Amino acid sequence: MSTCSICMELVGAIDSRGNVGQLVSTECKHIYHEACLSRWMKRSPTCPECKAEQKCKPVRLRPEVQNLEDHLLPHDLDTVAGLLAEIADVEKASGKIEAQIESVETTSESLAEECRCGEMRLENLRGCLRRTKRERQTAEEKVYTVEHDMQMKLEELRQMQDAVKMDMPLREPRSEMRQLRDNIVNNRNIDVLIRAVEVEWKQLLDTYRQPGGDLESLTMQLNELEEELQEARTKCRRSPVGKRKRVGLTAHERVMKRGLERQLSRGAEAEEDQSVLQRMRTLVSGGKENQSSQSNGAVLKRHATRVVDPSQSAGSVKDSVVVAAPLPKLKRTATEASSDPCPLEDLLGDLLEIMFHKEKEERTR
């Protein structure tokens, strides 16, 4: 038995499927498998062995035996047995597949029936939906009609109510009734107040009928308050803060009084600056000078307020105490007497005089 020079297999051998490959012959009488030669001819139209050009199609060869099993039985029994076993397996598998196909067909038929039932239910639901929509539209139209009728009725009722209010003659007596009720309530309140006033009046009469006891109690309370006030004043005077306040206040009053006296006693305005310089030099050297000059009362009164005792006359200026706008307090110790002379007081008086005269000159300009 020859071999195919293309696939190098036996010519006429049975493949894995149990089939014999178709054989063909070329013009040069070489035999090949049809499939192998067709692949070769696609690449090159020549014979694979002799390289002769092939102008015609290859010729198919038919087998001489009619029964392939009788032809192969004496040659390859094992192959035939294997093929028969494979055929049996294939038949079993095909039977299983046919059974599966039948079950699938049955399932598909049942599913188709369910699908038809579902379509019928869907169609019924669609019909119900259409009917529901029509009913809803009808109900909405009815609601709109009812609302319109209600609006008309309400409008008629309002008109009737307005007409009744306009034609009702009993409204004025009702307002009068309310006023009467209010008056009754007010009268009741007045009665309560009158009773309370009567009770208070009786209490006052009872208290005035016993004047002795009330006077004694008031006198005792007054004495207690005077004692408490005296103790508070004593504590304030003994405290260092109170002493400093008293010393500062007396020094401030003394400065303002001395400044006013100098204004009244001085006569010449041109000697003010020199007197201040001399006073400062005197302070440095430890000496002290007393000078007098004439004052301008109108200017000083604009910067200071006189506190005069009511028993004195309005024209007495020398005995009055001058309280001016806030000035720096003179620092004294708590033990220092307020009557001691202080050189800073004289200096402050001179400075006040200069300030008053400068303001006067600016106003005259």
XYZ file of C-alpha atoms in Angstrom:
365
model
C 0.000 0.000 0.000
C 1.429 3.391 -1.041
C 1.592 6.537 1.042
C 0.572 10.113 0.377
C 3.760 12.083 -0.236
C 2.118 15.231 1.206
C 0.899 13.994 4.647
C 3.084 10.834 4.641
C 0.120 8.605 5.683
C -1.123 5.371 4.136
C -3.429 5.746 1.216
C -6.824 4.208 2.049
C -6.311 4.244 5.856
C -9.256 4.922 8.186
C -9.170 8.178 10.167
C -10.277 8.717 13.789
C -13.883 9.143 12.735
C -13.961 5.796 10.938
C -13.974 7.236 7.442
C -11.653 6.514 4.499
C -10.161 9.574 2.907
C -11.037 10.330 -0.712
C -8.176 9.544 -3.123
C -7.347 11.477 -6.295
C -4.882 10.917 -9.157
C -2.900 13.511 -11.097
C -2.079 13.545 -14.803
C 1.257 11.953 -14.007
C -0.520 9.027 -12.258
C 0.532 9.939 -8.699
C -2.084 9.260 -5.949
C -2.746 11.661 -3.061
C -5.454 12.472 -0.596
C -7.939 14.936 -2.069
C -7.686 17.312 0.862
C -3.884 17.269 0.850
C -3.672 17.830 -2.919
C -6.212 20.672 -2.838
C -4.119 22.478 -0.193
C -0.980 21.896 -2.299
C -2.592 23.097 -5.511
C -3.572 26.333 -3.830
C 0.080 27.073 -3.279
C 1.513 25.639 -6.517
C -0.273 23.943 -9.523
C 2.396 21.253 -9.878
C 2.787 17.634 -8.820
C 4.397 17.284 -5.394
C 6.664 14.442 -6.547
C 7.641 15.153 -10.165
C 6.885 18.846 -10.231
C 4.901 18.451 -13.458
C 2.481 21.222 -14.224
C -1.116 20.192 -13.700
C -3.426 21.621 -16.319
C -6.502 19.488 -15.511
C -8.339 18.742 -12.339
C -7.272 15.629 -10.421
C -9.382 12.488 -10.962
C -11.237 10.904 -8.023
C -10.623 7.196 -7.371
C -13.476 4.925 -6.137
C -12.839 1.880 -3.893
C -13.310 -1.566 -5.444
C -15.065 -3.112 -2.411
C -18.748 -2.407 -1.620
C -18.655 -3.121 2.128
C -15.909 -1.320 4.004
C -16.323 -3.510 7.062
C -15.775 -6.688 4.992
C -12.760 -5.048 3.421
C -11.226 -4.031 6.745
C -12.382 -6.918 8.929
C -9.628 -9.357 8.071
C -7.044 -6.632 8.282
C -7.805 -4.591 11.577
C -10.219 -6.219 14.080
C -9.142 -4.031 17.003
C -9.883 -0.884 15.097
C -13.302 -2.162 14.116
C -14.093 -3.095 17.734
C -13.043 0.344 18.918
C -15.128 1.954 16.265
C -18.151 -0.141 17.199
C -17.709 0.841 20.837
C -17.464 4.471 19.873
C -20.572 4.099 17.734
C -22.437 2.647 20.724
C -21.272 5.503 22.920
C -22.340 7.980 20.295
C -25.744 6.359 20.066
C -26.140 6.521 23.856
C -25.080 10.153 23.839
C -27.440 10.880 20.984
C -30.254 9.186 22.924
C -29.509 11.352 25.940
C -29.387 14.409 23.737
C -32.702 13.448 22.157
C -34.212 13.034 25.626
C -32.855 16.436 26.607
C -34.237 17.868 23.395
C -37.641 16.412 24.193
C -37.530 17.848 27.729
C -36.450 21.194 26.359
C -39.266 21.102 23.836
C -41.722 20.237 26.617
C -40.355 23.077 28.741
C -40.528 25.464 25.819
C -44.122 24.449 25.164
C -45.023 25.037 28.820
C -43.206 28.366 28.780
C -45.006 29.296 25.590
C -48.301 28.442 27.269
C -47.359 30.553 30.295
C -46.340 33.345 27.948
C -49.718 33.201 26.256
C -51.430 33.256 29.655
C -49.259 36.194 30.710
C -50.115 38.056 27.531
C -53.789 37.431 28.186
C -53.453 38.725 31.763
C -51.497 41.722 30.481
C -54.238 42.464 27.981
C -56.838 42.196 30.747
C -54.801 44.542 32.957
C -54.472 47.009 30.111
C -58.231 46.908 29.661
C -58.694 47.495 33.408
C -56.227 50.393 33.236
C -58.121 51.969 30.366
C -61.400 51.607 32.267
C -59.788 53.048 35.421
C -58.472 56.031 33.478
C -61.916 56.682 32.050
C -63.465 56.400 35.517
C -60.807 58.727 36.956
C -61.442 61.298 34.260
C -65.183 61.071 34.937
C -64.568 61.455 38.700
C -62.324 64.497 38.148
C -64.998 66.090 36.013
C -67.555 65.418 38.746
C -65.219 66.887 41.403
C -64.681 70.006 39.306
C -68.445 70.353 38.856
C -69.064 69.888 42.601
C -66.357 72.416 43.527
C -67.803 74.924 41.101
C -71.266 74.399 42.594
C -69.825 74.777 46.116
C -68.141 78.039 45.162
C -71.398 79.337 43.766
C -73.269 78.288 46.917
C -70.621 79.889 49.157
C -70.845 83.109 47.191
C -74.612 83.084 47.567
C -74.270 82.422 51.311
C -71.828 85.328 51.681
C -74.190 87.633 49.868
C -77.074 86.485 52.053
C -74.940 86.960 55.186
C -73.988 90.492 54.142
C -77.620 91.286 53.474
C -78.606 89.922 56.886
C -75.884 91.973 58.591
C -77.056 95.117 56.846
C -80.713 94.473 57.695
C -80.167 93.269 61.287
C -81.434 95.898 63.767
C -80.220 94.039 66.862
C -76.521 94.815 66.567
C -76.718 98.135 68.450
C -78.398 96.596 71.496
C -75.651 93.991 71.489
C -72.954 96.677 71.652
C -74.920 98.384 74.409
C -75.088 95.089 76.254
C -71.324 94.762 76.032
C -70.881 98.277 77.401
C -73.230 97.496 80.260
C -71.294 94.342 81.075
C -68.039 96.313 81.049
C -69.576 98.918 83.325
C -70.740 96.207 85.701
C -67.215 94.767 85.830
C -65.750 98.241 86.391
C -68.260 98.916 89.159
C -67.271 95.658 90.818
C -63.630 96.700 90.648
C -64.515 100.104 92.074
C -66.362 98.425 94.939
C -63.292 96.359 95.702
C -61.110 99.491 95.678
C -63.546 101.311 97.945
C -63.452 98.457 100.436
C -59.640 98.440 100.346
C -59.548 102.233 100.897
C -61.955 101.886 103.811
C -59.735 99.245 105.398
C -56.638 101.436 104.967
C -58.508 104.427 106.379
C -59.478 102.428 109.432
C -55.875 101.357 109.908
C -54.707 104.991 109.660
C -57.301 106.057 112.197
C -56.125 103.328 114.552
C -52.530 104.483 114.197
C -53.412 108.148 114.805
C -55.396 107.201 117.868
C -52.142 105.940 119.442
C -49.693 108.829 118.757
C -47.518 108.244 121.780
C -46.322 104.787 120.830
C -45.708 105.805 117.210
C -43.661 108.848 118.212
C -41.558 106.786 120.558
C -40.876 104.174 117.879
C -40.005 106.868 115.310
C -37.694 108.584 117.795
C -35.890 105.333 118.515
C -35.460 104.638 114.804
C -34.150 108.180 114.228
C -31.615 107.831 117.038
C -30.410 104.504 115.659
C -29.986 106.003 112.182
C -28.031 108.973 113.618
C -25.703 106.626 115.510
C -25.079 104.546 112.372
C -24.394 107.717 110.347
C -21.973 108.998 112.990
C -20.093 105.663 113.016
C -19.853 105.677 109.216
C -18.476 109.230 109.210
C -15.936 108.308 111.877
C -14.750 105.316 109.871
C -14.441 107.427 106.715
C -12.406 110.080 108.553
C -10.069 107.500 110.083
C -9.369 105.763 106.761
C -6.234 106.920 104.798
C -8.306 107.464 101.664
C -10.663 109.808 103.491
C -7.750 111.767 104.971
C -6.161 112.183 101.552
C -9.457 113.351 100.066
C -9.950 115.937 102.827
C -6.378 117.205 102.505
C -6.643 117.411 98.714
C -10.015 119.197 98.844
C -8.831 121.827 101.373
C -5.637 122.413 99.392
C -7.623 122.792 96.170
C -10.000 125.302 97.799
C -7.081 127.169 99.329
C -5.340 127.410 95.947
C -8.463 128.782 94.277
C -9.053 131.248 97.127
C -5.483 132.532 97.017
C -5.680 132.891 93.245
C -8.866 134.927 93.586
C -7.296 137.149 96.258
C -4.268 137.769 94.051
C -6.552 138.669 91.150
C -8.332 141.200 93.333
C -5.110 142.660 94.807
C -2.885 142.930 91.732
C -2.729 146.149 89.740
C -0.450 145.629 86.774
C -0.771 142.829 84.205
C 2.732 143.314 82.780
C 4.507 142.041 85.945
C 2.803 138.606 85.955
C 5.449 136.633 84.047
C 8.285 138.165 86.080
C 6.519 137.390 89.344
C 6.122 133.758 88.280
C 9.821 133.486 87.423
C 10.784 135.073 90.719
C 8.458 132.702 92.533
C 10.019 129.675 90.836
C 13.506 130.957 91.662
C 12.424 131.498 95.219
C 11.139 127.913 95.393
C 14.490 126.637 94.159
C 16.447 128.724 96.658
C 14.032 128.003 99.494
C 12.751 131.569 99.853
C 9.285 132.944 99.491
C 7.900 136.302 98.310
C 4.458 137.830 98.547
C 3.268 140.070 95.761
C -0.113 141.608 95.118
C -1.820 142.667 91.906
C -5.244 143.664 90.675
C -7.599 140.874 89.370
C -10.130 140.579 86.671
C -13.198 139.003 88.321
C -15.189 138.377 85.165
C -12.518 136.102 83.628
C -11.990 134.171 86.859
C -15.711 133.606 87.317
C -15.861 131.798 83.958
C -13.374 129.175 85.254
C -14.454 128.895 88.870
C -17.770 128.639 90.694
C -18.111 130.302 94.034
C -19.856 128.521 96.842
C -21.169 131.199 99.203
C -22.869 130.604 102.529
C -26.601 131.545 102.324
C -26.254 133.823 105.381
C -23.717 136.000 103.533
C -24.563 138.626 100.932
C -24.076 138.073 97.203
C -21.520 140.864 96.938
C -19.068 139.499 99.520
C -16.452 137.836 97.375
C -13.559 137.683 99.798
C -15.310 135.336 102.263
C -16.626 132.996 99.541
C -15.072 129.611 98.776
C -14.214 128.978 95.131
C -14.686 125.493 93.661
C -13.270 125.237 90.140
C -13.082 122.617 87.482
C -11.005 119.543 88.367
C -7.392 120.501 89.132
C -4.533 118.296 90.184
C -4.724 117.634 93.918
C -1.784 118.713 96.091
C -0.168 115.659 97.553
C 0.121 115.841 101.336
C 0.774 113.176 103.823
C -1.933 112.017 106.177
C -0.131 113.534 109.183
C 0.557 116.913 107.545
C -1.754 119.690 108.672
C -3.875 121.410 106.034
C -3.067 124.884 107.460
C 0.684 124.634 106.756
C 1.889 126.869 103.923
C 2.754 125.066 100.694
C 4.919 126.774 98.034
C 3.213 124.794 95.273
C -0.087 126.456 96.119
C 1.363 129.895 95.357
C 2.843 128.590 92.107
C -0.487 127.138 91.011
C -2.184 130.448 91.779
C 0.301 132.297 89.556
C -0.198 129.791 86.734
C -3.960 130.274 86.939
C -3.520 134.036 86.656
C -1.370 133.674 83.546
C -3.883 131.328 81.930
C -6.766 133.743 82.630
C -4.910 136.737 81.199
C -3.863 134.852 78.070
C -7.434 133.799 77.454
C -8.535 137.401 77.923
C -5.975 138.635 75.391
C -7.089 135.998 72.842
C -10.726 137.023 73.280
C -9.903 140.746 72.864
C -7.991 139.996 69.656
